[in-house]
Amino acid sequence: MAIDTTGIRAKLEEERHRIQAEIEALSEADSQSERERAGRAGRGNHMAEDASETFEHEKSLALLHNLRSIESQVDRALAKLEKGTYGQCDDCGKPIAAERLAAIPYAALCIDCKAKRERR
Ligand SMILES: [Zn+2]
């Protein structure tokens, strides 16, 4: 089966742009609330508010971590596209199902190997 590398590359690059924009927006929002918190420090006791802000901060950190991990998966998929190994499972080398790639164009593992890794 011939792979439409041009279409896939466009899809991956679009995904990368989207992720980078999200990372940027998130870092910006997070440093903004960081500054606000610093500005309020020492002015009274805002325990409850601080707790929820800390929670928000941790949530956006987790989200950032997640986005960065997808970003590196997209990069890896682009590298595989260059090498001509796109669509092959990193673990077993078998082709990844087309439906899976259509849903997650940066998938590096076939569904079986993914399930195996998650069980570990
Ligand atoms: Zn596999």
PDB file of C-alpha atoms and ligand atoms in Angstrom:
ATOM      1  CA  MET A   1       0.000   0.000   0.000  1.00  0.00           C
ATOM      2  CA  ALA A   2       1.456   3.321  -1.046  1.00  0.00           C
ATOM      3  CA  ILE A   3       1.457   5.999   1.623  1.00  0.00           C
ATOM      4  CA  ASP A   4       0.403   9.539   0.831  1.00  0.00           C
ATOM      5  CA  THR A   5       3.462  11.112   2.461  1.00  0.00           C
ATOM      6  CA  THR A   6       2.627  14.628   1.312  1.00  0.00           C
ATOM      7  CA  GLY A   7      -0.810  14.502   2.900  1.00  0.00           C
ATOM      8  CA  ILE A   8       0.542  12.937   6.085  1.00  0.00           C
ATOM      9  CA  ARG A   9       3.361  15.460   6.391  1.00  0.00           C
ATOM     10  CA  ALA A  10       0.854  18.302   6.001  1.00  0.00           C
ATOM     11  CA  LYS A  11      -1.356  16.738   8.662  1.00  0.00           C
ATOM     12  CA  LEU A  12       1.550  16.259  11.070  1.00  0.00           C
ATOM     13  CA  GLU A  13       2.847  19.767  10.531  1.00  0.00           C
ATOM     14  CA  GLU A  14      -0.592  21.185  11.098  1.00  0.00           C
ATOM     15  CA  GLU A  15      -0.835  19.181  14.322  1.00  0.00           C
ATOM     16  CA  ARG A  16       2.581  20.490  15.370  1.00  0.00           C
ATOM     17  CA  HIS A  17       1.529  24.108  14.773  1.00  0.00           C
ATOM     18  CA  ARG A  18      -1.652  23.584  16.752  1.00  0.00           C
ATOM     19  CA  ILE A  19       0.268  22.062  19.668  1.00  0.00           C
ATOM     20  CA  GLN A  20       2.904  24.782  19.655  1.00  0.00           C
ATOM     21  CA  ALA A  21       0.208  27.466  19.695  1.00  0.00           C
ATOM     22  CA  GLU A  22      -1.458  25.726  22.640  1.00  0.00           C
ATOM     23  CA  ILE A  23       1.838  25.451  24.501  1.00  0.00           C
ATOM     24  CA  GLU A  24       2.471  29.134  23.933  1.00  0.00           C
ATOM     25  CA  ALA A  25      -1.014  30.178  25.062  1.00  0.00           C
ATOM     26  CA  LEU A  26      -0.784  27.979  28.124  1.00  0.00           C
ATOM     27  CA  SER A  27       2.676  29.192  29.177  1.00  0.00           C
ATOM     28  CA  GLU A  28       1.533  32.759  28.696  1.00  0.00           C
ATOM     29  CA  ALA A  29      -1.618  32.267  30.798  1.00  0.00           C
ATOM     30  CA  ASP A  30       0.363  30.481  33.466  1.00  0.00           C
ATOM     31  CA  SER A  31       3.072  33.109  33.828  1.00  0.00           C
ATOM     32  CA  GLN A  32       0.345  35.753  33.871  1.00  0.00           C
ATOM     33  CA  SER A  33      -1.347  34.206  36.931  1.00  0.00           C
ATOM     34  CA  GLU A  34       2.106  33.657  38.424  1.00  0.00           C
ATOM     35  CA  ARG A  35       2.729  37.412  38.194  1.00  0.00           C
ATOM     36  CA  GLU A  36      -0.677  38.216  39.666  1.00  0.00           C
ATOM     37  CA  ARG A  37      -0.005  35.933  42.588  1.00  0.00           C
ATOM     38  CA  ALA A  38       3.397  37.523  43.187  1.00  0.00           C
ATOM     39  CA  GLY A  39       1.780  40.957  43.089  1.00  0.00           C
ATOM     40  CA  ARG A  40      -0.748  39.976  45.744  1.00  0.00           C
ATOM     41  CA  ALA A  41       1.736  38.280  48.083  1.00  0.00           C
ATOM     42  CA  GLY A  42       1.879  39.841  51.525  1.00  0.00           C
ATOM     43  CA  ARG A  43      -1.500  41.507  51.095  1.00  0.00           C
ATOM     44  CA  GLY A  44      -3.714  39.587  53.516  1.00  0.00           C
ATOM     45  CA  ASN A  45      -4.404  35.912  53.679  1.00  0.00           C
ATOM     46  CA  HIS A  46      -5.772  34.238  50.581  1.00  0.00           C
ATOM     47  CA  MET A  47      -5.364  30.620  51.536  1.00  0.00           C
ATOM     48  CA  ALA A  48      -8.361  29.244  49.665  1.00  0.00           C
ATOM     49  CA  GLU A  49      -7.622  31.293  46.592  1.00  0.00           C
ATOM     50  CA  ASP A  50      -3.969  30.288  46.645  1.00  0.00           C
ATOM     51  CA  ALA A  51      -4.927  26.648  46.879  1.00  0.00           C
ATOM     52  CA  SER A  52      -7.138  26.823  43.830  1.00  0.00           C
ATOM     53  CA  GLU A  53      -4.497  28.783  41.948  1.00  0.00           C
ATOM     54  CA  THR A  54      -1.909  26.166  42.826  1.00  0.00           C
ATOM     55  CA  PHE A  55      -4.308  23.575  41.522  1.00  0.00           C
ATOM     56  CA  GLU A  56      -4.789  25.535  38.291  1.00  0.00           C
ATOM     57  CA  HIS A  57      -1.033  25.905  37.988  1.00  0.00           C
ATOM     58  CA  GLU A  58      -0.478  22.181  38.439  1.00  0.00           C
ATOM     59  CA  LYS A  59      -3.217  21.398  35.970  1.00  0.00           C
ATOM     60  CA  SER A  60      -1.653  23.584  33.302  1.00  0.00           C
ATOM     61  CA  LEU A  61       1.766  22.082  34.026  1.00  0.00           C
ATOM     62  CA  ALA A  62       0.326  18.612  33.476  1.00  0.00           C
ATOM     63  CA  LEU A  63      -1.344  19.808  30.291  1.00  0.00           C
ATOM     64  CA  LEU A  64       1.919  21.363  29.107  1.00  0.00           C
ATOM     65  CA  HIS A  65       3.735  18.128  29.815  1.00  0.00           C
ATOM     66  CA  ASN A  66       1.134  16.265  27.799  1.00  0.00           C
ATOM     67  CA  LEU A  67       1.349  18.693  24.873  1.00  0.00           C
ATOM     68  CA  ARG A  68       5.151  18.501  24.827  1.00  0.00           C
ATOM     69  CA  SER A  69       4.982  14.734  24.748  1.00  0.00           C
ATOM     70  CA  ILE A  70       2.612  14.839  21.767  1.00  0.00           C
ATOM     71  CA  GLU A  71       4.898  17.379  20.120  1.00  0.00           C
ATOM     72  CA  SER A  72       7.842  14.995  20.371  1.00  0.00           C
ATOM     73  CA  GLN A  73       5.704  12.139  19.052  1.00  0.00           C
ATOM     74  CA  VAL A  74       4.791  14.299  16.063  1.00  0.00           C
ATOM     75  CA  ASP A  75       8.501  15.065  15.535  1.00  0.00           C
ATOM     76  CA  ARG A  76       9.328  11.374  15.679  1.00  0.00           C
ATOM     77  CA  ALA A  77       6.580  10.604  13.167  1.00  0.00           C
ATOM     78  CA  LEU A  78       7.984  13.257  10.814  1.00  0.00           C
ATOM     79  CA  ALA A  79      11.449  11.694  11.166  1.00  0.00           C
ATOM     80  CA  LYS A  80      10.020   8.272  10.355  1.00  0.00           C
ATOM     81  CA  LEU A  81       8.338   9.806   7.321  1.00  0.00           C
ATOM     82  CA  GLU A  82      11.783  11.038   6.168  1.00  0.00           C
ATOM     83  CA  LYS A  83      13.326   7.621   6.674  1.00  0.00           C
ATOM     84  CA  GLY A  84      10.460   5.892   4.911  1.00  0.00           C
ATOM     85  CA  THR A  85       9.492   3.900   8.000  1.00  0.00           C
ATOM     86  CA  TYR A  86       6.317   5.850   8.685  1.00  0.00           C
ATOM     87  CA  GLY A  87       3.377   3.610   9.507  1.00  0.00           C
ATOM     88  CA  GLN A  88       5.577   0.850  10.949  1.00  0.00           C
ATOM     89  CA  CYS A  89       5.338  -0.069  14.582  1.00  0.00           C
ATOM     90  CA  ASP A  90       8.401   0.978  16.643  1.00  0.00           C
ATOM     91  CA  ASP A  91       8.274  -2.224  18.662  1.00  0.00           C
ATOM     92  CA  CYS A  92       7.359  -5.044  16.292  1.00  0.00           C
ATOM     93  CA  GLY A  93       7.933  -3.438  12.878  1.00  0.00           C
ATOM     94  CA  LYS A  94       4.552  -4.497  11.566  1.00  0.00           C
ATOM     95  CA  PRO A  95       2.371  -1.955   9.774  1.00  0.00           C
ATOM     96  CA  ILE A  96       0.115   0.139  11.983  1.00  0.00           C
ATOM     97  CA  ALA A  97      -3.558  -0.107  11.022  1.00  0.00           C
ATOM     98  CA  ALA A  98      -4.639   2.624   8.619  1.00  0.00           C
ATOM     99  CA  GLU A  99      -7.654   3.506  10.779  1.00  0.00           C
ATOM    100  CA  ARG A 100      -5.347   4.011  13.736  1.00  0.00           C
ATOM    101  CA  LEU A 101      -3.068   6.302  11.715  1.00  0.00           C
ATOM    102  CA  ALA A 102      -6.070   8.204  10.424  1.00  0.00           C
ATOM    103  CA  ALA A 103      -7.162   8.862  14.005  1.00  0.00           C
ATOM    104  CA  ILE A 104      -3.650   9.450  15.429  1.00  0.00           C
ATOM    105  CA  PRO A 105      -1.265  10.348  12.591  1.00  0.00           C
ATOM    106  CA  TYR A 106       1.698  10.396  15.013  1.00  0.00           C
ATOM    107  CA  ALA A 107       1.038   6.914  16.421  1.00  0.00           C
ATOM    108  CA  ALA A 108       4.388   5.116  16.767  1.00  0.00           C
ATOM    109  CA  LEU A 109       3.069   1.755  17.905  1.00  0.00           C
ATOM    110  CA  CYS A 110       0.494  -0.678  16.595  1.00  0.00           C
ATOM    111  CA  ILE A 111      -2.518  -1.236  18.794  1.00  0.00           C
ATOM    112  CA  ASP A 112      -1.137  -4.530  20.167  1.00  0.00           C
ATOM    113  CA  CYS A 113       2.224  -3.087  21.221  1.00  0.00           C
ATOM    114  CA  LYS A 114       0.534  -0.023  22.689  1.00  0.00           C
ATOM    115  CA  ALA A 115      -1.679  -2.277  24.800  1.00  0.00           C
ATOM    116  CA  LYS A 116       1.369  -4.331  25.833  1.00  0.00           C
ATOM    117  CA  ARG A 117       3.263  -1.221  26.918  1.00  0.00           C
ATOM    118  CA  GLU A 118       0.318   0.063  28.898  1.00  0.00           C
ATOM    119  CA  ARG A 119       0.043  -3.224  30.737  1.00  0.00           C
ATOM    120  CA  ARG A 120       3.664  -2.995  31.891  1.00  0.00           C
TER     121      ARG A 120
HETATM  122 ZN    ZN B   1       3.667  -3.470  17.199  1.00  0.00          ZN
END
